[in-house]
Amino acid sequence: VAGSSAGRLEGKLREKTLTLDTLNPQVKAVEYAVRGPIVIKAGEIERYLEEGGTKPFSEVIKANIGDAHAMGQKPITFLRQVVALCTFPELMDSPSFPEDAKRRARRILQGCGGHSLGSYSASPGVECIRKDIAAYIEQRDEGVPSDWENVYLTTGASDGIMTILRLLVSGKDSSRTGVMIPIPQYPLYSAAISEMDAVQVNYYLDEDNCWALDINELHRSYQAAKQHCQPRVICIINPGNPTGQVQSKKCIEEVLHFAYEENLFVMSDEVYQDNVYAPDCQFHSFKKVLYEMGPEYFNSVELVSFHSTSKGYTGECGFRGGYMEVINMDPEVKAQMVKLLSVRLCPPLAGQAAMDVIVNPPQPEEHTFKQFHQEKSSVLGALAEKAKLTEKILNAVPGIKCNPVQGAMYAFPRIFIPPKAVEEAKALGMQPDMLYCLRLLEETGICVVPGSGFGQKDGTYHFRMTILPSIEKLKVLLGKVRDFHIGFLKEYSGLE
Amino acid sequence: VAGSSAGRLEGKLREKTLTLDTLNPQVKAVEYAVRGPIVIKAGEIERYLEEGGTKPFSEVIKANIGDAHAMGQKPITFLRQVVALCTFPELMDSPSFPEDAKRRARRILQGCGGHSLGSYSASPGVECIRKDIAAYIEQRDEGVPSDWENVYLTTGASDGIMTILRLLVSGKDSSRTGVMIPIPQYPLYSAAISEMDAVQVNYYLDEDNCWALDINELHRSYQAAKQHCQPRVICIINPGNPTGQVQSKKCIEEVLHFAYEENLFVMSDEVYQDNVYAPDCQFHSFKKVLYEMGPEYFNSVELVSFHSTSKGYTGECGFRGGYMEVINMDPEVKAQMVKLLSVRLCPPLAGQAAMDVIVNPPQPEEHTFKQFHQEKSSVLGALAEKAKLTEKILNAVPGIKCNPVQGAMYAFPRIFIPPKAVEEAKALGMQPDMLYCLRLLEETGICVVPGSGFGQKDGTYHFRMTILPSIEKLKVLLGKVRDFHIGFLKEYSGLE
Ligand SMILES: Cc1ncc(COP(=O)(O)O)c(C=O)c1O
Ligand SMILES: Cc1ncc(COP(=O)(O)O)c(C=O)c1O
């Protein structure tokens, strides 16, 4: 046996097996700004305040992550009733729970092994929930058929996205798999690409055109990538995170035609499908548009769409519920995917139950409809108001330009950063918008994420903030951003 | 743009982007027997019976997976009360919920953003739950210190195991990472190794010695592996799945000494720590044993231990709760791990809450203690009885030899398969024990997993069955296995 313990006893320290040097380099390459350094700093300040420290503000406002309940949004009563009934079926006897909720809970439990939320489900999810999801999709898409066997429950949309990429990307592939993603993007995508050692292929959204996706830019990006990798998949986020745009039907058609022509697998991240605020915008599912392009397209383009319990009007992030619908996937590949899902056993059952309520909400003839509908409209109405408010206040600040927040939960304003501040940041080895966001945090307690964490055109700077704080808090927040920004410009333009 | 749609319209079908040929080969390489072909077949038979088909039996008994509730085990009332209270806090006003449960639910919700189970938690988990876990570990290990910042909640133990392996294994590493695993093993390990393209390094458990781990075999395995890869990590499952052994303290010391000498990272899968039945056995945590080996060991060996809500006396598989405690991990690596965890946001909150109850159960002075204790003892008592019963009945069958089920939830009997049956299986391109298990399923409706799915010494054959069915069902099941086995021997020994 190698190594002498005598030597070590004389003082030589045992070396660590796992160090930054020996760590899987693909893990090292991962970046994830939404919970990055700025958020760690925010946590430190929070603790400092708690321990009685003083700052020019009394609390940290976390506008860095789309976490509705953490910002005070109340859960939808009906959803929680159903999940509580599933968790503790003794409540079926309680008169304070509505029959509508009991009916759904019973149906879900019937689909669970031993009628318990504590059983593993089949790896693709509980069968009756998959059926409810398929029915929902058919209704949403006005009759476009959905086969429940194409529906797979997931542990949040994140898990579904990772699973599909895992099928497509082989780290050892000599021709290297290219994954086309929008820039700016939700950084799960770039992180997954790093972790799997795929090639990130950027296509830039058009900031001057409300962050629309431009088909010419797709062609440019694809052709450029072909020089050094094999682009095999295109990811779209609609409505957009962090950019808040809602894609037009025409634009979706162009993307699908492009994917058809170039034989690309299409990943359509539609977790914000219920979050559309602009009156002139409407959510079009990629699947429905594909259907309307005719059978040659509908029967051939490989498409997967992701949804989640975390967004919409429920904001149930902690449940880690979600699903994906996969169409035109090779049956043999599907079998391989199910095998892969089996290794992790199954998605959490409470999350599956929550997903079921979202796709199978109270109907007009049910007693619970009114309250459910009120709660839903109240959340979505407030979000629409906050979307408008954010755009308006930000655009009134000199040196900030914010596209309309048509959907999703974020504003991604462009900020002018004076050359002196850019220089200072560079001297600190920092992105200029990181410097900006750190200063904003330290001076106002507002936590937002630098645009560099999502990707942006060189020489442009942004930050992402959520529109989730309550209207009152949001107004205060936006006022502070304005004052900070004006002060920042003054300071670095030498006008002070 | 390449490709002419005219050509396609003339009849050429668009090729699929993702086929078995283009699929990530590492996914293809994954095997997962617990939900493999035998289970698919079982599902088919179940559907056939439901649709009115006839078989020599009326139901399929699934003894293939450690899924207690699916086999009729009842949830622990207190655990479900706490999770229901967290899910629907309006229940805090209900007199039918005990104060003890409300106190715990309040504490958990206090640790959640917006006091809601619907918020994302910090990626390592809810802080107060991490603290409860650390306190539990200290108590379990009779005072060995546990730092809550070393505790990370996970999405079932599966997720923790995958995360740690992901740090250790780089697919592109030219020297290739060797991962030492027991044979037989729980196939999550071999599946993860395939998926990550590590090298599986087998060490064989000693069937003749109650599946004990033999230190000489560890040395042999390590030295052999060194010829073609760099072994960096050793995985241990204690109590064992599928083998049911409980490791002695001396054996654990030897493993830890070996890991120390060879600079191996230690992954200790202790999800069955509450499942010890044999009166002469006791669970010793790897951490406590390491501590007792003295500071030179305790301050240097990198060790991670996994736990889960899925096993023990709760059997809450569907909640996907679990944790890992990591000691001596390089702080920089820890930061990288947290970053990686952040990408998937957080483990499900209901699972975290369930984990909290397991580590912080009712205390003797609490009102709920009696019922809790009764329910717990009843589950563990029945499991102990079934462990004994299974061993006894199986060992009475000629051609079956079963080690004592000291712990966990499985028997892994060795079965004699006559040469003629071995030949027949080989002609069918099938493992002999797969043939055996398929026949058992088709003739009796009993679903067990072939030993080949877990690994076994060449020329030996086994199957794994859970001891989870109720005592009555288990007796029927074991009787059928006996009759089947005798018939099988007769048939293939030409004695018919
Ligand atoms: C575009 C997009 N996709 C996926 C996710 C993942 O969400 P979850 O895993 O909680 O469903 C998010 C979360 O913010 C998102 O914004
Ligand atoms: C030894 C062992 N480890 C880990 C697991 C994973 O369990 P879970 O992910 O449900 O916690 C299992 C499940 O059977 C197991 O037997």
XYZ file of N, CA and C in Angstrom, chain A residues 1-5 8-9 14-20 22-30 32 35 65-67 69-70 77 80-81 83-84 86-88 91 97 113-114 116-123 155 158-159 162 166-172 186 188 191 195 197 219 223 232 259-265 296 300-302 310-311 315-320 328-330 332-333 336 339-340 342-350, chain B residues 1-5 8-9 14-20 22-30 32 35 65-67 69-70 77 80-81 83-84 86-89 91 97 113-114 116-123 155 158-159 162 166-172 186 188 191 195 197 219 223 232 259-265 296 300-302 310-311 315-320 328-330 332-333 336 339-340 342-350:
633
model
N 0.844 -1.205 0.000
C 0.000 0.000 0.000
C 0.880 1.256 0.000
N 0.526 2.177 -0.866
C 1.329 3.398 -0.983
C 1.128 4.308 0.223
N 2.041 5.224 0.464
C 1.885 6.249 1.511
C 2.263 5.681 2.874
N 3.086 6.368 3.603
C 3.457 5.856 4.931
C 2.818 6.740 5.989
N 2.054 6.109 6.848
C 1.362 6.917 7.856
C 2.387 7.475 8.846
N 3.318 10.851 7.797
C 2.282 11.836 8.076
C 2.271 12.200 9.560
N 2.474 11.188 10.372
C 2.457 11.461 11.805
C 3.548 12.444 12.167
N -2.063 15.378 5.421
C -2.703 14.648 4.332
C -3.290 15.654 3.356
N -2.986 15.493 2.073
C -3.541 16.402 1.076
C -5.006 16.103 0.842
N -5.744 17.131 0.499
C -7.145 16.889 0.181
C -7.248 16.216 -1.184
N -8.230 15.325 -1.270
C -8.469 14.637 -2.528
C -9.131 15.585 -3.524
N -10.044 16.380 -2.996
C -10.855 17.234 -3.865
C -10.521 18.689 -3.563
N -9.842 19.315 -4.493
C -9.463 20.726 -4.345
C -9.905 21.460 -5.606
N -9.712 22.755 -5.597
C -10.067 23.533 -6.776
C -9.300 23.024 -8.000
N -8.397 19.839 -8.537
C -8.813 18.515 -9.001
C -10.323 18.464 -9.254
N -11.020 19.526 -8.907
C -12.463 19.594 -9.137
C -12.757 19.444 -10.631
N -13.855 18.788 -10.927
C -14.338 18.701 -12.311
C -14.331 20.104 -12.936
N -13.509 20.325 -13.958
C -13.375 21.691 -14.500
C -14.688 22.225 -15.081
N -15.577 21.316 -15.451
C -16.854 21.791 -15.999
C -17.711 22.436 -14.905
N -17.538 21.951 -13.690
C -18.246 22.583 -12.576
C -17.655 23.975 -12.329
N -16.342 24.041 -12.408
C -15.687 25.328 -12.189
C -16.171 26.363 -13.206
N -16.419 25.898 -14.427
C -16.793 26.818 -15.507
C -18.207 27.379 -15.364
N -19.013 26.749 -14.527
C -20.413 27.180 -14.398
C -20.498 28.575 -13.774
N -23.548 31.372 -12.343
C -24.976 31.487 -12.067
C -25.236 32.760 -11.284
N -27.932 33.872 -8.232
C -27.544 33.644 -6.846
C -26.046 33.857 -6.656
N -34.525 37.741 -7.722
C -34.965 36.402 -8.110
C -36.479 36.339 -8.165
N -36.981 35.596 -9.146
C -38.426 35.521 -9.365
C -39.083 34.605 -8.349
N -39.148 35.080 -7.121
C -39.615 34.250 -6.004
C -40.775 35.002 -5.345
N -43.565 34.398 -3.515
C -44.003 34.310 -2.123
C -43.011 34.995 -1.190
N -41.732 34.906 -1.528
C -40.733 35.579 -0.690
C -40.961 37.083 -0.687
N -55.465 29.889 -2.496
C -56.053 29.049 -1.441
C -56.370 27.645 -1.932
N -53.426 25.239 -2.256
C -52.896 24.767 -0.987
C -53.868 23.806 -0.300
N -55.161 24.044 -0.499
C -56.145 23.120 0.087
C -55.976 21.722 -0.503
N -53.310 20.396 -1.910
C -52.059 19.757 -1.499
C -52.127 19.334 -0.023
N -52.766 20.173 0.806
C -52.893 19.803 2.230
C -53.758 18.543 2.373
N -54.106 16.172 0.182
C -53.307 15.027 -0.281
C -52.295 14.630 0.799
N -51.739 15.627 1.488
C -50.710 15.363 2.494
C -51.298 14.679 3.718
N -52.482 15.148 4.118
C -53.074 14.646 5.352
C -54.533 14.305 5.088
N -58.044 15.102 6.597
C -58.778 16.356 6.379
C -59.973 16.182 5.448
N -63.041 22.205 4.452
C -62.422 22.094 3.124
C -63.516 21.885 2.074
N -49.334 5.279 -5.497
C -49.150 3.972 -4.882
C -49.631 4.010 -3.446
N -50.438 3.022 -3.024
C -50.958 2.995 -1.667
C -51.771 4.242 -1.331
N -50.964 7.204 -1.374
C -50.172 8.084 -0.505
C -49.210 8.944 -1.309
N -49.114 10.199 -0.915
C -48.127 11.129 -1.475
C -46.709 10.688 -1.115
N -46.604 9.708 -0.231
C -45.293 9.241 0.211
C -44.714 8.128 -0.643
N -45.456 7.705 -1.682
C -44.912 6.694 -2.589
C -44.133 7.374 -3.702
N -43.136 6.664 -4.210
C -42.550 7.094 -5.476
C -43.646 7.000 -6.528
N -43.706 7.942 -7.442
C -44.587 7.742 -8.597
C -43.780 7.070 -9.694
N -44.463 6.682 -10.773
C -43.716 6.306 -11.970
C -42.792 7.472 -12.316
N -41.656 7.177 -12.919
C -40.678 8.242 -13.164
C -41.224 9.379 -14.011
N -38.981 18.075 -11.743
C -38.703 18.744 -10.476
C -38.417 20.221 -10.771
N -36.434 23.567 -14.271
C -34.973 23.425 -14.328
C -34.569 21.989 -14.632
N -35.198 21.073 -13.932
C -34.882 19.661 -14.072
C -35.186 19.161 -15.488
N -32.516 20.476 -17.911
C -31.260 19.733 -17.765
C -31.392 18.342 -18.405
N -29.124 16.961 -21.438
C -28.286 15.794 -21.178
C -28.391 14.765 -22.313
N -29.591 14.628 -22.880
C -29.753 13.687 -23.985
C -29.000 14.165 -25.222
N -29.027 15.471 -25.415
C -28.503 16.023 -26.665
C -27.000 16.213 -26.657
N -26.441 16.406 -25.464
C -25.037 16.803 -25.383
C -24.168 15.654 -24.904
N -23.157 15.367 -25.676
C -22.148 14.427 -25.208
C -20.852 15.185 -25.048
N -20.302 15.148 -23.838
C -19.077 15.875 -23.551
C -17.912 15.391 -24.404
N -17.971 14.132 -24.802
C -16.827 13.569 -25.516
C -16.918 13.732 -27.029
N -31.789 33.363 -19.477
C -31.873 32.915 -18.085
C -30.666 32.019 -17.826
N -29.633 29.609 -16.182
C -29.662 28.151 -16.126
C -29.098 27.565 -17.419
N -25.316 27.890 -17.620
C -24.740 27.030 -16.582
C -24.788 25.567 -17.017
N -21.680 23.040 -17.615
C -21.576 21.805 -16.860
C -21.450 20.606 -17.788
N -20.350 20.742 -20.902
C -19.302 20.963 -21.887
C -19.838 21.000 -23.310
N -29.950 33.221 -38.302
C -29.138 32.681 -39.392
C -27.666 33.021 -39.194
N -24.777 30.166 -38.729
C -23.695 30.012 -39.714
C -22.332 30.205 -39.055
N -27.239 21.828 -32.622
C -28.252 20.775 -32.711
C -29.553 21.162 -32.044
N -35.838 26.022 -37.620
C -35.480 24.762 -36.949
C -35.740 23.581 -37.873
N -36.826 23.674 -38.619
C -37.175 22.622 -39.578
C -36.085 22.506 -40.634
N -35.699 23.643 -41.169
C -34.708 23.655 -42.248
C -33.359 23.153 -41.764
N -32.979 23.545 -40.575
C -31.631 23.228 -40.107
C -31.606 21.989 -39.208
N -32.744 21.311 -39.134
C -32.798 20.082 -38.345
C -32.410 20.294 -36.880
N -32.956 21.338 -36.290
C -32.644 21.616 -34.898
C -33.756 21.099 -33.985
N -33.374 20.616 -32.861
C -34.295 20.265 -31.790
C -34.718 21.584 -31.129
N -46.665 18.705 -42.296
C -45.261 18.436 -42.590
C -44.384 18.942 -41.447
N -43.003 16.543 -37.779
C -41.566 16.287 -37.877
C -40.703 17.065 -36.893
N -41.000 18.325 -36.629
C -40.074 19.095 -35.782
C -40.096 18.561 -34.343
N -38.924 18.242 -33.828
C -38.809 17.757 -32.447
C -38.865 18.960 -31.516
N -43.704 27.370 -10.528
C -43.002 28.471 -9.854
C -43.444 29.851 -10.287
N -44.036 29.971 -11.464
C -44.304 31.293 -12.018
C -45.815 31.489 -12.152
N -46.874 31.082 -8.355
C -45.569 31.380 -7.760
C -45.107 30.336 -6.755
N -45.477 29.078 -6.978
C -45.133 28.025 -6.012
C -43.761 27.446 -6.330
N -42.732 28.233 -6.082
C -41.362 27.827 -6.404
C -40.899 26.660 -5.546
N -41.236 26.720 -4.247
C -40.726 25.744 -3.296
C -41.250 24.335 -3.529
N -42.336 24.228 -4.299
C -42.885 22.896 -4.549
C -42.089 22.119 -5.586
N -41.302 22.840 -6.349
C -40.473 22.213 -7.395
C -41.342 21.336 -8.299
N -42.740 14.584 -31.289
C -41.896 14.047 -32.363
C -40.564 13.490 -31.872
N -40.483 13.151 -30.617
C -39.240 12.541 -30.149
C -39.214 11.074 -30.579
N -38.093 10.663 -31.090
C -37.860 9.275 -31.489
C -38.238 8.342 -30.324
N -37.369 5.446 -29.452
C -36.225 4.812 -28.772
C -35.531 5.799 -27.842
N -35.472 7.041 -28.268
C -34.862 8.068 -27.423
C -35.737 8.297 -26.193
N -35.021 5.809 -23.678
C -33.754 6.121 -23.009
C -33.945 7.237 -21.984
N -35.530 5.894 -18.895
C -34.508 5.190 -18.113
C -33.686 6.187 -17.289
N -33.301 7.278 -17.929
C -32.512 8.300 -17.236
C -33.311 8.908 -16.082
N -35.589 7.470 -14.436
C -35.761 6.445 -13.411
C -34.653 6.470 -12.372
N -33.465 6.834 -12.800
C -32.333 6.817 -11.883
C -32.592 7.765 -10.709
N -33.238 8.891 -11.002
C -33.561 9.838 -9.927
C -34.933 9.535 -9.319
N -35.506 8.426 -9.725
C -36.746 7.887 -9.164
C -37.985 8.661 -9.605
N -38.277 9.833 -9.060
C -39.458 10.575 -9.525
C -39.428 12.006 -9.030
N -40.213 12.893 -9.661
C -40.337 14.266 -9.151
C -41.163 14.266 -7.869
N -40.994 15.295 -7.036
C -41.717 15.328 -5.754
C -43.228 15.312 -5.957
N -43.901 14.512 -5.165
C -45.342 14.314 -5.363
C -46.149 15.565 -5.041
N -45.739 16.336 -4.032
C -46.488 17.553 -3.713
C -46.404 18.530 -4.892
N -28.977 29.470 -46.716
C -29.410 28.453 -45.748
C -29.404 27.067 -46.386
N -28.865 26.104 -45.686
C -28.764 24.749 -46.221
C -30.118 24.051 -46.232
N -30.255 23.038 -47.061
C -31.470 22.221 -47.062
C -32.561 22.849 -47.900
N -33.172 22.110 -48.803
C -34.242 22.682 -49.616
C -35.563 22.078 -49.194
N -36.501 22.951 -48.828
C -37.781 22.407 -48.365
C -38.532 21.811 -49.545
N -37.904 18.193 -49.683
C -38.643 17.467 -48.656
C -40.102 17.304 -49.036
N -40.657 18.368 -49.624
C -42.072 18.288 -49.992
C -42.281 17.172 -51.001
N -38.004 14.504 -43.247
C -37.017 15.185 -42.411
C -36.471 14.178 -41.404
N -35.162 14.102 -41.329
C -34.564 13.185 -40.363
C -34.692 13.728 -38.955
N -34.771 12.834 -37.999
C -34.804 13.302 -36.619
C -33.418 13.784 -36.210
N -33.432 14.812 -35.378
C -32.177 15.345 -34.861
C -31.609 14.412 -33.803
N -32.519 13.889 -32.995
C -32.098 13.105 -31.840
C -32.571 11.670 -32.028
N -31.628 10.786 -32.294
C -31.931 9.370 -32.479
C -31.007 8.570 -31.567
N -31.229 7.260 -31.569
C -30.366 6.421 -30.762
C -28.898 6.588 -31.182
N -27.530 9.426 -32.334
C -26.947 10.726 -31.983
C -27.117 11.037 -30.499
N -27.851 10.199 -29.804
C -28.037 10.378 -28.356
C -26.690 10.366 -27.642
N -26.580 11.172 -26.620
C -25.406 11.155 -25.751
C -25.083 9.698 -25.363
N -23.944 9.175 -25.788
C -23.652 7.745 -25.547
C -23.584 7.409 -24.064
N -23.299 8.400 -23.234
C -23.235 8.119 -21.799
C -24.631 7.828 -21.233
N -25.631 8.425 -21.850
C -27.001 8.115 -21.446
C -27.339 6.691 -21.864
N -26.920 6.360 -23.066
C -27.191 5.018 -23.570
C -26.579 3.972 -22.647
N -25.401 4.282 -22.113
C -24.668 3.316 -21.305
C -25.301 3.062 -19.934
N -26.197 3.951 -19.513
C -26.791 3.827 -18.176
C -27.671 2.577 -18.079
N -30.393 0.665 -15.252
C -31.085 0.877 -13.986
C -32.143 -0.190 -13.794
N -35.976 -0.261 -12.034
C -37.136 0.082 -12.852
C -36.938 -0.390 -14.289
N -39.080 -2.631 -5.431
C -38.570 -1.305 -5.093
C -38.925 -0.961 -3.652
N -37.993 -0.275 -2.990
C -38.163 0.068 -1.580
C -39.114 1.232 -1.417
N -40.385 0.959 -1.660
C -41.409 2.002 -1.680
C -42.490 1.595 -0.675
N -44.873 2.997 1.289
C -46.291 3.365 1.259
C -47.026 2.646 0.139
N -46.341 2.445 -0.967
C -46.980 1.723 -2.071
C -47.341 0.307 -1.636
N -48.241 9.869 11.505
C -49.229 10.951 11.608
C -48.579 12.306 11.851
N -46.970 14.005 8.836
C -47.935 14.541 7.881
C -48.655 15.765 8.442
N -48.876 15.758 9.758
C -49.512 16.936 10.361
C -48.642 18.171 10.181
N -46.317 18.731 7.929
C -46.235 19.164 6.531
C -47.559 19.800 6.086
N -48.685 19.242 6.538
C -49.980 19.837 6.176
C -50.106 21.243 6.760
N -47.673 23.297 7.418
C -46.797 24.177 6.627
C -47.450 24.513 5.290
N -48.140 23.539 4.717
C -48.750 23.736 3.398
C -49.933 24.696 3.482
N -50.734 24.540 4.527
C -51.970 25.322 4.636
C -52.052 25.901 6.047
N -51.327 27.012 6.264
C -51.168 27.535 7.637
C -52.487 27.943 8.289
N -54.592 26.049 8.995
C -54.834 24.945 9.930
C -54.256 25.210 11.320
N -55.349 19.834 15.373
C -53.912 19.627 15.190
C -53.186 19.889 16.507
N -38.850 32.085 3.090
C -39.121 33.414 2.542
C -40.625 33.668 2.557
N -41.038 34.842 3.048
C -42.464 35.162 3.116
C -43.246 34.179 3.965
N -43.561 31.122 3.648
C -44.336 30.242 2.765
C -43.492 29.096 2.234
N -44.087 27.920 2.204
C -43.477 26.748 1.574
C -43.343 26.948 0.058
N -43.939 28.002 -0.448
C -43.903 28.280 -1.884
C -42.717 29.116 -2.317
N -41.859 29.517 -1.374
C -40.648 30.252 -1.743
C -39.522 29.280 -2.026
N -38.623 29.685 -2.917
C -37.357 28.974 -3.007
C -36.651 29.135 -1.671
N -35.993 28.105 -1.190
C -35.118 28.302 -0.036
C -33.727 28.627 -0.556
N -32.830 28.987 0.344
C -31.419 29.031 -0.038
C -31.070 27.665 -0.633
N -30.124 27.631 -1.550
C -29.825 26.377 -2.245
C -29.404 25.251 -1.305
N -32.642 16.696 -2.846
C -33.886 16.180 -3.416
C -33.820 14.657 -3.373
N -30.637 10.514 -3.667
C -30.156 10.366 -5.050
C -29.463 11.628 -5.535
N -30.129 12.745 -5.295
C -29.631 14.030 -5.759
C -28.293 14.370 -5.107
N -25.525 12.206 -6.687
C -25.164 12.699 -8.018
C -24.331 13.980 -7.909
N -20.580 14.428 -9.285
C -20.358 15.434 -10.338
C -19.120 16.284 -10.026
N -18.885 16.563 -8.766
C -17.705 17.347 -8.402
C -16.429 16.563 -8.654
N -16.505 15.269 -8.386
C -15.300 14.439 -8.409
C -14.921 13.966 -9.804
N -15.934 13.839 -10.655
C -15.694 13.195 -11.947
C -15.670 14.213 -13.069
N -14.628 14.185 -13.829
C -14.593 14.961 -15.049
C -14.534 14.002 -16.222
N -15.510 14.119 -17.101
C -15.588 13.213 -18.247
C -14.373 13.318 -19.148
N -13.746 14.492 -19.141
C -12.657 14.703 -20.091
C -11.289 14.341 -19.524
N -26.381 -0.656 -5.006
C -27.619 -0.009 -5.419
C -27.348 0.666 -6.769
N -28.143 3.040 -8.605
C -27.919 4.473 -8.798
C -26.432 4.742 -9.019
N -25.260 3.645 -12.456
C -25.908 4.512 -13.446
C -25.224 5.879 -13.482
N -23.293 7.605 -16.581
C -23.736 8.893 -17.101
C -22.588 9.902 -17.102
N -19.391 9.072 -17.157
C -18.216 8.514 -17.808
C -17.027 8.394 -16.863
N -8.148 -3.625 -0.977
C -6.785 -3.434 -1.483
C -6.633 -4.026 -2.879
N -5.695 -1.760 -6.136
C -4.447 -1.972 -6.876
C -4.721 -2.335 -8.326
N -10.462 7.707 -6.924
C -10.463 8.923 -6.096
C -11.526 8.901 -5.029
N -9.007 4.608 3.304
C -9.285 5.858 2.578
C -8.252 6.925 2.933
N -7.871 6.933 4.186
C -6.854 7.875 4.653
C -5.531 7.612 3.943
N -5.158 6.371 3.913
C -3.880 5.998 3.307
C -3.848 6.290 1.815
N -4.933 5.992 1.159
C -4.951 6.110 -0.301
C -5.529 7.437 -0.767
N -5.782 8.333 0.167
C -6.291 9.653 -0.194
C -7.599 9.588 -0.978
N -8.506 8.774 -0.497
C -9.795 8.646 -1.178
C -10.858 9.508 -0.491
N -11.722 10.052 -1.274
C -12.909 10.739 -0.784
C -13.914 9.650 -0.404
N -6.151 13.158 13.845
C -5.427 13.090 12.578
C -6.358 12.584 11.473
N -8.979 15.194 8.695
C -8.414 15.148 7.344
C -9.261 14.367 6.336
N -9.845 13.251 6.729
C -10.537 12.447 5.709
C -11.793 13.167 5.211
N -11.886 13.324 3.903
C -13.047 13.967 3.305
C -14.181 12.946 3.245
N -36.929 8.811 2.558
C -37.590 7.716 1.847
C -37.580 6.394 2.599
N -36.666 6.231 3.523
C -36.472 4.923 4.144
C -36.803 5.005 5.631
N -40.593 6.164 5.407
C -40.849 5.713 4.044
C -41.452 6.773 3.143
N -41.095 8.033 3.392
C -41.700 9.119 2.609
C -40.899 9.367 1.329
N -41.012 8.435 0.404
C -40.251 8.514 -0.846
C -40.706 9.677 -1.715
N -42.030 9.861 -1.786
C -42.590 10.851 -2.708
C -42.247 12.281 -2.343
N -41.792 12.489 -1.109
C -41.454 13.848 -0.706
C -40.106 14.301 -1.249
N -39.301 13.340 -1.655
C -37.966 13.642 -2.183
C -37.181 14.518 -1.219
N -14.603 17.987 6.186
C -13.257 18.181 5.635
C -13.237 18.534 4.162
N -14.336 19.027 3.641
C -14.309 19.439 2.243
C -13.601 20.794 2.145
N -12.734 20.896 1.175
C -12.024 22.139 0.892
C -13.034 23.294 0.755
N -13.039 26.060 -0.768
C -13.243 26.542 -2.141
C -14.121 25.583 -2.932
N -13.949 24.303 -2.671
C -14.779 23.310 -3.358
C -16.223 23.448 -2.878
N -17.899 26.072 -4.685
C -18.242 25.613 -6.036
C -19.472 24.716 -6.006
N -22.562 26.797 -5.660
C -22.877 27.390 -6.968
C -23.622 26.379 -7.843
N -23.114 25.162 -7.851
C -23.754 24.121 -8.662
C -25.182 23.860 -8.176
N -27.068 25.937 -6.751
C -27.886 27.112 -7.049
C -28.558 27.015 -8.409
N -27.889 26.359 -9.342
C -28.437 26.300 -10.691
C -29.805 25.612 -10.673
N -29.951 24.593 -9.817
C -31.235 23.909 -9.710
C -32.120 24.562 -8.648
N -31.683 25.669 -8.137
C -32.432 26.522 -7.208
C -32.519 25.961 -5.803
N -33.339 24.945 -5.544
C -33.378 24.395 -4.175
C -34.128 23.072 -4.151
N -33.928 22.281 -3.088
C -34.705 21.050 -2.926
C -36.146 21.402 -2.547
N -37.088 20.485 -2.811
C -38.497 20.775 -2.526
C -38.713 21.068 -1.044
N -39.497 22.106 -0.774
C -39.669 22.551 0.609
C -40.439 21.541 1.452
N -41.425 20.861 0.869
C -42.170 19.873 1.652
C -41.242 18.741 2.080
